[in-house]
Short mmCIF file of N, CA and C in Angstrom, two decimals:
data_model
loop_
_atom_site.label_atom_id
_atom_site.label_comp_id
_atom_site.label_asym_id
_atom_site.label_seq_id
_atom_site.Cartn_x
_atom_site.Cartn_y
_atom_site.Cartn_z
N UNK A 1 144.68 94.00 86.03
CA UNK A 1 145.76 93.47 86.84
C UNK A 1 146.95 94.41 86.76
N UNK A 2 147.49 94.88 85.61
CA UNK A 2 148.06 95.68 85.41
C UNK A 2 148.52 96.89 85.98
N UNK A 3 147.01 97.57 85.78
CA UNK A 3 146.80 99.05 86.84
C UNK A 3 146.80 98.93 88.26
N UNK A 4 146.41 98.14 88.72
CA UNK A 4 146.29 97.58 89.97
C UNK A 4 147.64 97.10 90.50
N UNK A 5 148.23 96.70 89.85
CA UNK A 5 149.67 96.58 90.33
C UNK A 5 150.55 97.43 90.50
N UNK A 6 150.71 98.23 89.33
CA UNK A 6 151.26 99.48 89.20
C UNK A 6 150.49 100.16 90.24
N UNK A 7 149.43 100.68 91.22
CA UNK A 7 149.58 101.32 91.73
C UNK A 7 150.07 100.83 93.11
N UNK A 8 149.65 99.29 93.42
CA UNK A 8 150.32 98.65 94.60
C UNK A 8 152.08 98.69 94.42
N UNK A 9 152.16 99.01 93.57
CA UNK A 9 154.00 99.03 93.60
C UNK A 9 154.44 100.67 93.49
N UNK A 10 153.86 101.15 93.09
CA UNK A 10 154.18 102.68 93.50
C UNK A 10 154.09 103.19 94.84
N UNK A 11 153.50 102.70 95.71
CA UNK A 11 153.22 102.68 96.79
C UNK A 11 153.71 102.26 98.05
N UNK A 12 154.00 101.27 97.56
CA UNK A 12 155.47 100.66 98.06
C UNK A 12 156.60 100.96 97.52
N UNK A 13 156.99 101.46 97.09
CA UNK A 13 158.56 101.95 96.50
C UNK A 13 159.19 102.34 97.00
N UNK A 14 159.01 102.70 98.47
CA UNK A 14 159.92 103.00 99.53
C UNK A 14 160.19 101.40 99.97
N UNK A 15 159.91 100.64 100.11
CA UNK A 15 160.09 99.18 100.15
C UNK A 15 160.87 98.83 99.74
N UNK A 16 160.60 99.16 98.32
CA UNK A 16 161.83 98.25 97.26
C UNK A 16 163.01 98.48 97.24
N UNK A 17 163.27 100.22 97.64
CA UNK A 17 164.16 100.92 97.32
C UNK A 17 164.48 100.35 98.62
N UNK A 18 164.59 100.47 100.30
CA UNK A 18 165.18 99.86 100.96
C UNK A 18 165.84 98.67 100.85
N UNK A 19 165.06 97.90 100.47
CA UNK A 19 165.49 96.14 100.24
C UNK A 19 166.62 96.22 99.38
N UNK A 20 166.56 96.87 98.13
CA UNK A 20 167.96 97.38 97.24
C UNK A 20 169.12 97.74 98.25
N UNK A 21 168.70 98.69 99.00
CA UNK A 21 169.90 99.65 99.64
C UNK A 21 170.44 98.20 100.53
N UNK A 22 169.92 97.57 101.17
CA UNK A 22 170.40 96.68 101.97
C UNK A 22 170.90 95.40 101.36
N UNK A 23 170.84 95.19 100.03
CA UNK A 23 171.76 93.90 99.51
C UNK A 23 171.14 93.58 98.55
N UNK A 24 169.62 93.68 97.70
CA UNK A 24 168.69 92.82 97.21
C UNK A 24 168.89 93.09 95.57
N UNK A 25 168.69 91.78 95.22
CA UNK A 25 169.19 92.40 93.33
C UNK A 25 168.05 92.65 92.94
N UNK A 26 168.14 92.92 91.69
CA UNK A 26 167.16 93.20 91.04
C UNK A 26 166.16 92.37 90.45
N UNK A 27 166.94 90.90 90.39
CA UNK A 27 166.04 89.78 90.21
C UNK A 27 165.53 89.23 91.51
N UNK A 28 166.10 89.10 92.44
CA UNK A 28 165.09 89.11 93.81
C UNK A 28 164.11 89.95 94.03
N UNK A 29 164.26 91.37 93.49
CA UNK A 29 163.31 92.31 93.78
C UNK A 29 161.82 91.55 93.25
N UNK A 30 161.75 91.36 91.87
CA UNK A 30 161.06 90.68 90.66
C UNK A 30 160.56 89.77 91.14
N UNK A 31 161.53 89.00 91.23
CA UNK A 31 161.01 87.33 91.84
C UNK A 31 160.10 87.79 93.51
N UNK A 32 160.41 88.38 93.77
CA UNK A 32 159.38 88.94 94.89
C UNK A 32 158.16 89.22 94.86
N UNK A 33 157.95 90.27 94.16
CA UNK A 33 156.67 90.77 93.20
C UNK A 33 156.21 89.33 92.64
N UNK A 34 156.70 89.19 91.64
CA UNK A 34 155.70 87.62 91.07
C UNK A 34 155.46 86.59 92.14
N UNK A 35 156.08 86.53 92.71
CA UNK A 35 155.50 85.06 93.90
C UNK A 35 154.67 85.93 94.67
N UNK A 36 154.22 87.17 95.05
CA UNK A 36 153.38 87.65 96.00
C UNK A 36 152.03 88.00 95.09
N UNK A 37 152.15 88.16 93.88
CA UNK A 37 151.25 88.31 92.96
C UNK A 37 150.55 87.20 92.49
N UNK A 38 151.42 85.77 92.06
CA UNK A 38 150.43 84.48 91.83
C UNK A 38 150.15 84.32 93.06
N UNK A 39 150.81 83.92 94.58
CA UNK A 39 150.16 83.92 95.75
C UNK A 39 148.68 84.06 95.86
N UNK A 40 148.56 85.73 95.52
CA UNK A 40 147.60 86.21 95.83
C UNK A 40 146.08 85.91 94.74
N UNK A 41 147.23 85.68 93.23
CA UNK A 41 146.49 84.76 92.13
C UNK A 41 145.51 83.55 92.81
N UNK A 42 146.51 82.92 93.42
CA UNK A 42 145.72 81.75 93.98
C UNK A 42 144.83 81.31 94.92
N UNK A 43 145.11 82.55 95.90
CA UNK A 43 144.07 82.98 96.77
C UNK A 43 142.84 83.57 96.09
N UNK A 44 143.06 84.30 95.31
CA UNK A 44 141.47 84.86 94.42
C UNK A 44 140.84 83.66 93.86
N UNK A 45 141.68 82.58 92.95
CA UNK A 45 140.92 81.49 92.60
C UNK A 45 141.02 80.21 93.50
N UNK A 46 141.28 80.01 94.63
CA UNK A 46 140.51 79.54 95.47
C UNK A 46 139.27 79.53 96.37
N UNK A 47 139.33 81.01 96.09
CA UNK A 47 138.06 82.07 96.87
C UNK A 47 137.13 81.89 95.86
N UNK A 48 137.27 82.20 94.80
CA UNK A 48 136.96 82.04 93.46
C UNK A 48 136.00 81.21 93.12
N UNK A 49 136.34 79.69 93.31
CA UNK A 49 135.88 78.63 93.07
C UNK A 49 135.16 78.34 94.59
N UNK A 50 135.42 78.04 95.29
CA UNK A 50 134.41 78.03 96.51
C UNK A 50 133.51 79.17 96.56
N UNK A 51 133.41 79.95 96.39
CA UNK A 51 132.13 81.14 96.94
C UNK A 51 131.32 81.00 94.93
N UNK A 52 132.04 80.04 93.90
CA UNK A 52 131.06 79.40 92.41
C UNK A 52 130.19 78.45 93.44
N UNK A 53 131.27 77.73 93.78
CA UNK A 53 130.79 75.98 93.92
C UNK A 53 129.23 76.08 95.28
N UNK A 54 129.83 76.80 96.29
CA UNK A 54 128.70 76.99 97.27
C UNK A 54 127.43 77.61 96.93
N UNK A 55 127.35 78.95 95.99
CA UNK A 55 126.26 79.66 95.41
C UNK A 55 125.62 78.69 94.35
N UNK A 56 126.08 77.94 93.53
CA UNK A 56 125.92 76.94 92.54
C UNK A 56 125.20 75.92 93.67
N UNK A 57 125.51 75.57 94.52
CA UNK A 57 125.18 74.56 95.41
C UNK A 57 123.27 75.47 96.11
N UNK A 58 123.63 76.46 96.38
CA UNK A 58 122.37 77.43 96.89
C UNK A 58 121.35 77.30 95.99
N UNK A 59 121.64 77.65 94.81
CA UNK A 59 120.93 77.79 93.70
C UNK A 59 120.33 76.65 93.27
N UNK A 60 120.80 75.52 92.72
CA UNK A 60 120.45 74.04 92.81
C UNK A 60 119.27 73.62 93.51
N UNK A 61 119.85 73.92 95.04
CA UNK A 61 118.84 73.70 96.26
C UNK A 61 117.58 74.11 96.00
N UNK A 62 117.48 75.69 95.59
CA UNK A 62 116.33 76.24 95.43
C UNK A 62 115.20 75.80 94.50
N UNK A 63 116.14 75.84 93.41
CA UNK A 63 116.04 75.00 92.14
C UNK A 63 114.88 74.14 92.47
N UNK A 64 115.45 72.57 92.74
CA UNK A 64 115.18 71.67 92.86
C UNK A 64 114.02 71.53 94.24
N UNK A 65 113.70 72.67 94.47
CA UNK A 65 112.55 73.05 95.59
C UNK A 65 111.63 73.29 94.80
N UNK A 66 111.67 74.24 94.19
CA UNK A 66 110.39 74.64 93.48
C UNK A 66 110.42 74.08 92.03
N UNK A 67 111.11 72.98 91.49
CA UNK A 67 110.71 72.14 90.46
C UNK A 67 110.20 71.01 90.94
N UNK A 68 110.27 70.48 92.36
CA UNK A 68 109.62 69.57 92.91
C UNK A 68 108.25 69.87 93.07
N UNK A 69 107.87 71.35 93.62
CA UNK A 69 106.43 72.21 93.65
C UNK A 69 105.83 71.77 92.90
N UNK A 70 106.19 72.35 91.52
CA UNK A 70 105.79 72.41 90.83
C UNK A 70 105.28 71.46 90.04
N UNK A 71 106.18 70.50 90.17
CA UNK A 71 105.83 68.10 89.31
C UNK A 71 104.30 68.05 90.12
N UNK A 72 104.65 68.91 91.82
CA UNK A 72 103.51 67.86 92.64
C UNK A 72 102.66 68.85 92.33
N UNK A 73 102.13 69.96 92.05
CA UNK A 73 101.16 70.46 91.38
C UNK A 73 100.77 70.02 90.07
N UNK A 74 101.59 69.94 89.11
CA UNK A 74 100.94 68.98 88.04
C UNK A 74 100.44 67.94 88.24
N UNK A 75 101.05 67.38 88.99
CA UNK A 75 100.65 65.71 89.26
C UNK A 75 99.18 65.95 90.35
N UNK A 76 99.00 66.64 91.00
CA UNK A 76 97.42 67.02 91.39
C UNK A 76 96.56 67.03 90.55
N UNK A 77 96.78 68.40 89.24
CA UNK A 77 96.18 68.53 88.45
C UNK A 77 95.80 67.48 87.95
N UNK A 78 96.76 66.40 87.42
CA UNK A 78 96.50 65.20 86.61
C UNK A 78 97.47 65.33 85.14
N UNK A 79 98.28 66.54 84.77
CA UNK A 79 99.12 66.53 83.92
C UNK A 79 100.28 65.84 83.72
N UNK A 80 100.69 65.63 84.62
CA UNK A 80 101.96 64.87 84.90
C UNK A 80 101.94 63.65 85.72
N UNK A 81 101.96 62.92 85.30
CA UNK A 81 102.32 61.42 86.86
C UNK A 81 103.77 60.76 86.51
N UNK A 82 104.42 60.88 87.81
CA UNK A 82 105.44 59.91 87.68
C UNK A 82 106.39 60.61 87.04
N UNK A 83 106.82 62.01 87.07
CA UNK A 83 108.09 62.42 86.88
C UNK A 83 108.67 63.13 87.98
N UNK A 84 109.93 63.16 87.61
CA UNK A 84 111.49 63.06 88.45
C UNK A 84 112.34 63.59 87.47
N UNK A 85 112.39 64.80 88.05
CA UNK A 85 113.54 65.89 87.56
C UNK A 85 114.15 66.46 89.24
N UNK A 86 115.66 66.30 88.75
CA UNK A 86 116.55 66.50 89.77
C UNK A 86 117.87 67.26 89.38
N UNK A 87 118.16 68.41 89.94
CA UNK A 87 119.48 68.99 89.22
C UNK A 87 120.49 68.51 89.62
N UNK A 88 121.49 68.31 89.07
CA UNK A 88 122.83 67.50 89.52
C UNK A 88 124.00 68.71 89.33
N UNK A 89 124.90 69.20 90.20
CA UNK A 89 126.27 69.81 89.65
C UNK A 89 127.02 68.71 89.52
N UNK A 90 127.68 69.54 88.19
CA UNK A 90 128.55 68.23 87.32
C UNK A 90 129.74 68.99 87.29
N UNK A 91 130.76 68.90 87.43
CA UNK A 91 132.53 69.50 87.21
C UNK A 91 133.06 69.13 86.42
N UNK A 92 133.70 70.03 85.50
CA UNK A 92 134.29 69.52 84.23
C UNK A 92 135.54 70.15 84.76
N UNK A 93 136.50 68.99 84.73
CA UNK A 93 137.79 69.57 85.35
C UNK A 93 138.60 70.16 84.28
N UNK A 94 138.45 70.41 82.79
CA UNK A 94 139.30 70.82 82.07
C UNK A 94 138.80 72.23 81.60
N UNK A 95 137.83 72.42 82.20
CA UNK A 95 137.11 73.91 82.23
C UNK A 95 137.96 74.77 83.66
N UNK A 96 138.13 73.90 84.73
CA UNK A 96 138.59 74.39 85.76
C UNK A 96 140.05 74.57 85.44
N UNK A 97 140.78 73.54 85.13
CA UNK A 97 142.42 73.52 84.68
C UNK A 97 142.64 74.74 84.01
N UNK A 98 141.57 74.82 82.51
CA UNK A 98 141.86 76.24 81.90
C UNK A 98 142.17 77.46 82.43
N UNK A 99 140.17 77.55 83.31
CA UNK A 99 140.52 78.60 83.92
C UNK A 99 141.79 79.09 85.37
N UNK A 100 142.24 78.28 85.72
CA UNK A 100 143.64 78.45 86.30
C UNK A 100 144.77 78.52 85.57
N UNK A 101 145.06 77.78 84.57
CA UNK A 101 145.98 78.17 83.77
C UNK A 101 146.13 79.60 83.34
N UNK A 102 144.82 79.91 82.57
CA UNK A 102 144.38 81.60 81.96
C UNK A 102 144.80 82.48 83.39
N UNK A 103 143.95 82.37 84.21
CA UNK A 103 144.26 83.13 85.22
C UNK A 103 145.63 83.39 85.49
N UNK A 104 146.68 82.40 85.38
CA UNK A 104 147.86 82.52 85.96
C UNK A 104 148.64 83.49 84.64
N UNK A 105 148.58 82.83 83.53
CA UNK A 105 149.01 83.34 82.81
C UNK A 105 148.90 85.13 82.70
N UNK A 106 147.63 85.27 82.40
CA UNK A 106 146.91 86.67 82.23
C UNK A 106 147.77 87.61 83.70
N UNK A 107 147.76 86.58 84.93
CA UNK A 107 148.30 87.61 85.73
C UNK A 107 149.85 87.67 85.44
N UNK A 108 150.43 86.84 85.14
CA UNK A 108 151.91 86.95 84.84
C UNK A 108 152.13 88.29 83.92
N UNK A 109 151.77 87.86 82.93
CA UNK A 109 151.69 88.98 81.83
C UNK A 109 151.40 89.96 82.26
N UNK A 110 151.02 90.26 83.41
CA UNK A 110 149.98 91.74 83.82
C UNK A 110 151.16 92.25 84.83
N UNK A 111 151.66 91.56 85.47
CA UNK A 111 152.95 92.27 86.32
C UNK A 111 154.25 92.22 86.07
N UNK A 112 154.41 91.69 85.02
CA UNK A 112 156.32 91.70 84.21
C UNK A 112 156.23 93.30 83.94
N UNK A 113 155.56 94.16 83.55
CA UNK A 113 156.09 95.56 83.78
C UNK A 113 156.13 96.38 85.19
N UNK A 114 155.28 96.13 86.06
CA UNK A 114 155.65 96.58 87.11
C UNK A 114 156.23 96.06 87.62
N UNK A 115 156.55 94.36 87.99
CA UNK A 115 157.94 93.83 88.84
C UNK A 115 159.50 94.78 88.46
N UNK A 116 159.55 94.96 86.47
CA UNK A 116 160.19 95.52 86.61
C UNK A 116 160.86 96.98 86.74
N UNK A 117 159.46 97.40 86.82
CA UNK A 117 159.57 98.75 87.19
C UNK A 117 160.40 98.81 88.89
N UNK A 118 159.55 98.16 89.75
CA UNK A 118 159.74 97.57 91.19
C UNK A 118 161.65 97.29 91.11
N UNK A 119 161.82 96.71 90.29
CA UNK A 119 163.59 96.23 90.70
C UNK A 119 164.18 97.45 90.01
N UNK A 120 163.51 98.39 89.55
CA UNK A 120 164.57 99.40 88.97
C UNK A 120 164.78 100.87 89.96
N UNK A 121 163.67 100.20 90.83
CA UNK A 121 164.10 101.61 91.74
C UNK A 121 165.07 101.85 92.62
N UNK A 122 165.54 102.76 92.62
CA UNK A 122 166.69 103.73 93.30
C UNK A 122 166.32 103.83 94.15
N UNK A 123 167.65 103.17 95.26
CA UNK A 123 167.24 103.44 97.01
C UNK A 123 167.53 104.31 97.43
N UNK A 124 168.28 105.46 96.98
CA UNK A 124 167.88 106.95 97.52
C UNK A 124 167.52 107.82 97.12
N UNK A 125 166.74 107.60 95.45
CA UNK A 125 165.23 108.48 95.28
C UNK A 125 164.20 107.71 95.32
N UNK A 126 163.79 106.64 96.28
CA UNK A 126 162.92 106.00 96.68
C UNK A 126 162.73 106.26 98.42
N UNK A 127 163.80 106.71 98.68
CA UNK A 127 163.97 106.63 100.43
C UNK A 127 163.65 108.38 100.56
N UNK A 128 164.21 108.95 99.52
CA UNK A 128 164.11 110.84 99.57
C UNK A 128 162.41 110.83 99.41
N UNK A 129 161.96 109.90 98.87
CA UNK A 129 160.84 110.38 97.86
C UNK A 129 160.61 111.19 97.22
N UNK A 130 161.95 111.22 96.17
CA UNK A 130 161.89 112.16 95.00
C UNK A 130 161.07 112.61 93.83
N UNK A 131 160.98 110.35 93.22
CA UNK A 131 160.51 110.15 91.89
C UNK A 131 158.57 110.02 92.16
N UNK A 132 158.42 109.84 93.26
CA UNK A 132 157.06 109.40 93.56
C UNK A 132 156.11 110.08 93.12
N UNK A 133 155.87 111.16 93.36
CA UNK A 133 154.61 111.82 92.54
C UNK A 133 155.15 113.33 91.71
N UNK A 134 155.06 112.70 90.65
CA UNK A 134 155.82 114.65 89.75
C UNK A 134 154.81 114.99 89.66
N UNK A 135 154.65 116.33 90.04
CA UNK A 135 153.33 117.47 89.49
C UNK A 135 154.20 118.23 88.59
N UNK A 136 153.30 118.56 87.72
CA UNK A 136 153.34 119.91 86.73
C UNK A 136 152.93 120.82 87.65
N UNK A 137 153.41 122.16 87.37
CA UNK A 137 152.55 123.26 87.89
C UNK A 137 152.07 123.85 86.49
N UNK A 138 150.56 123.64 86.83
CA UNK A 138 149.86 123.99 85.35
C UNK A 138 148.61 124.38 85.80
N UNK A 139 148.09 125.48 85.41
CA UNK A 139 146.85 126.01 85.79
C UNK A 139 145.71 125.50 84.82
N UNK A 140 144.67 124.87 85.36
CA UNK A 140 143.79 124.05 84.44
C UNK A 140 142.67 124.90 84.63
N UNK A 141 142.00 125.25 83.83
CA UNK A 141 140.66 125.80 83.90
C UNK A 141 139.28 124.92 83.58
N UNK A 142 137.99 125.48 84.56
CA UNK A 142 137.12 124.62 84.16
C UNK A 142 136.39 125.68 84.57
N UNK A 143 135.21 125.39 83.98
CA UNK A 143 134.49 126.19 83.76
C UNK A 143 133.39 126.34 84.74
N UNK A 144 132.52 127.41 85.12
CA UNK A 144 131.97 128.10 86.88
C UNK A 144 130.86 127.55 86.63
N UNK A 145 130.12 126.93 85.59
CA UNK A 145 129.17 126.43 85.60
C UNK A 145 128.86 125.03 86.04
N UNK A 146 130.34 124.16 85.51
CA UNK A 146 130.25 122.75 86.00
C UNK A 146 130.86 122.54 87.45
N UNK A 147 131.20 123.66 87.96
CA UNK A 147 131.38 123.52 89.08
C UNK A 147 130.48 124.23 90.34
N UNK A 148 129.60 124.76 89.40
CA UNK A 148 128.17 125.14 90.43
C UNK A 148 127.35 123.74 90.57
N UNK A 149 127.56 122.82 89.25
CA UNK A 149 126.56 121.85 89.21
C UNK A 149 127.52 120.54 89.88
N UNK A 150 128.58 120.69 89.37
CA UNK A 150 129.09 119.17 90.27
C UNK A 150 129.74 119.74 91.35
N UNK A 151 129.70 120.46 91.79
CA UNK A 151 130.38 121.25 93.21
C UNK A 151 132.10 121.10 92.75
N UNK A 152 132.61 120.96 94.18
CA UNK A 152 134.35 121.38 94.65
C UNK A 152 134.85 119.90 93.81
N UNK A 153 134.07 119.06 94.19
CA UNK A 153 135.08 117.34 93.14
C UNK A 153 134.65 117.43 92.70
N UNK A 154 133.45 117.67 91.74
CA UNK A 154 133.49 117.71 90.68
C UNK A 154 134.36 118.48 89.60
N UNK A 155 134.72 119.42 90.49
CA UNK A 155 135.88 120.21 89.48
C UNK A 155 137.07 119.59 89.68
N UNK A 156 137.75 119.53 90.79
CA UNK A 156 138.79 118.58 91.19
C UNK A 156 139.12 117.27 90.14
N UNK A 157 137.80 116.80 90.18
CA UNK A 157 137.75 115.56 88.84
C UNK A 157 138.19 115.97 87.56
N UNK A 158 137.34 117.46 86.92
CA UNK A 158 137.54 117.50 86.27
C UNK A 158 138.90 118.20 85.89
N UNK A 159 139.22 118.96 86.21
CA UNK A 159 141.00 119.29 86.48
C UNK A 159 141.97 117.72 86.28
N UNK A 160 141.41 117.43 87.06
CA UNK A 160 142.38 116.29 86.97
C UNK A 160 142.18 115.03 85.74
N UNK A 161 141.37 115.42 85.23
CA UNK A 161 140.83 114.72 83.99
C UNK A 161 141.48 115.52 82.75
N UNK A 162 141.58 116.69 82.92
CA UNK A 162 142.31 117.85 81.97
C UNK A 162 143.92 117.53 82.04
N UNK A 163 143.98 117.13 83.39
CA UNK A 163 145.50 117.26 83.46
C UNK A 163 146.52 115.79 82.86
N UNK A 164 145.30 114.86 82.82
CA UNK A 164 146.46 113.66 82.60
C UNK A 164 144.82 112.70 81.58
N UNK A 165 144.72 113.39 80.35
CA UNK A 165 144.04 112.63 79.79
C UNK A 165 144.28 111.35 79.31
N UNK A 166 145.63 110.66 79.05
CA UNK A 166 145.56 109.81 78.90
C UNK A 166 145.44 108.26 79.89
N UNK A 167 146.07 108.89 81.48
CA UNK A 167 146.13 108.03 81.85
C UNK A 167 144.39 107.74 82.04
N UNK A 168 143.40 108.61 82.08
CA UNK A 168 141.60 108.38 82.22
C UNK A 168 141.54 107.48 81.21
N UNK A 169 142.24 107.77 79.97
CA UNK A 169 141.40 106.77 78.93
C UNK A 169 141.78 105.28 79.54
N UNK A 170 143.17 105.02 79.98
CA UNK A 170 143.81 103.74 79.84
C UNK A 170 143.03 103.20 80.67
N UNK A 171 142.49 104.30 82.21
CA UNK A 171 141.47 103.41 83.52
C UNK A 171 139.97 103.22 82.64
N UNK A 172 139.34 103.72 82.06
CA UNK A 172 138.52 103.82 81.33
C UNK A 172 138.37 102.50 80.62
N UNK A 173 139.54 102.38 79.51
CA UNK A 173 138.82 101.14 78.57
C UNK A 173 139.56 100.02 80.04
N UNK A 174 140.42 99.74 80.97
CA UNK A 174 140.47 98.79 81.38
C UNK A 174 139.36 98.65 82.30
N UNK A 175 138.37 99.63 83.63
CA UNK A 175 137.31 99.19 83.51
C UNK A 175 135.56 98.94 82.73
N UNK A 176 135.97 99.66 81.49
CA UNK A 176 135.02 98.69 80.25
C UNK A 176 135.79 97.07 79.91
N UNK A 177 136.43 96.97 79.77
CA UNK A 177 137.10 95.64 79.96
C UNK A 177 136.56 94.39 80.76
N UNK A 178 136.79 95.14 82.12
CA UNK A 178 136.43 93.95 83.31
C UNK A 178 135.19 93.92 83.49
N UNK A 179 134.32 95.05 83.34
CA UNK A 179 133.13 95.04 83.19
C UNK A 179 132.56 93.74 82.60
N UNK A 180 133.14 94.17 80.90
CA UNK A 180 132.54 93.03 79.98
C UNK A 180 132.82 91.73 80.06
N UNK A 181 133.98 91.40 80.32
CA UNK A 181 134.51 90.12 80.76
C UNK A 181 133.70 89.83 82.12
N UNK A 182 133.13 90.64 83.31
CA UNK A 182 132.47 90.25 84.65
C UNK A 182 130.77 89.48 83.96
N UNK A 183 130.80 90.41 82.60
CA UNK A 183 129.11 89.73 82.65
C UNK A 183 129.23 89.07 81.58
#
């Protein structure tokens, strides 16, 4: 949430910096950012929970297709008579409450540094586009072999992997992160 924000607000920073130049404080700026961010919070877990609840609903269906098959094949055989198995979805609303609560929370926490990055920008090195992208001029070398084998981006990558190692690690463990938390 974090990274993802930070780059949706770098991006816009000609935005912010206008809205400043024209009257906007710095806690409006903020309060902007966070209501467009849970907004959008709530749109993901509304989406969220309907595209659970409908696939959960698919699945069930299927379910309960071929466990029916399957009773009336036993019950041919002669193994089974007279059973009734039926899947039911059941909602536990304090599993759901949580996970909206967590969600909200986790995203709050995830954009209080970029909101306030967002209200600290300068509306005329935001409007110049001064601060937006600093390059070093730094000659990175990589070597003619990994770039026979991974071609022109592959070197590009790797240059640019040379050039700002830390910010790779930070994208790195945050998608090992979501990864692990997705499965």
């Amino acid at each position: 949430i974090y990274n993802s924000f930070t780059i949706s607000i770098a991006e816009r920073r000609k935005d912010y910096g206008m809205l400043i130049s024209i009257g906007a404080s710095k806690k409006q700026i903020r309060k902007l950012v966070i209501i467009e961010v849970m907004i959008m919070a709530t749109l993901g877990l509304l989406l969220g929970f309907t595209i659970g609840f409908l696939g959960i609903k698919l699945l069930y269906f299927v379910l309960n297709i071929l466990i029916e098959k399957l009773i009336d094949l036993q019950a041919s055989q002669g193994i089974a008579n007279n059973i009734s198995l039926q899947l039911k979805m059941v909602f536990n609303m304090s599993v759901i409450l949580t996970t909206t609560v967590v969600t909200y929370i986790i995203t709050y926490l995830g954009i209080l540094r970029p909101a306030r990055k967002a209200a600290k920008t300068s509306p005329i090195e935001s409007i110049k586009g001064i601060d937006e992208v600093a390059y070093k001029k730094r000659n990175v070398k990589t070597s003619k072999l990994s770039k026979k084998i991974l071609g022109i981006e592959g070197d590009l990558a790797n240059k640019s992997l040379k050039r700002s190692r830390r910010r790779y690690r930070i994208t790195i463990v945050s998608l090992t992160v979501s990864i692990v938390l997705f499965l």
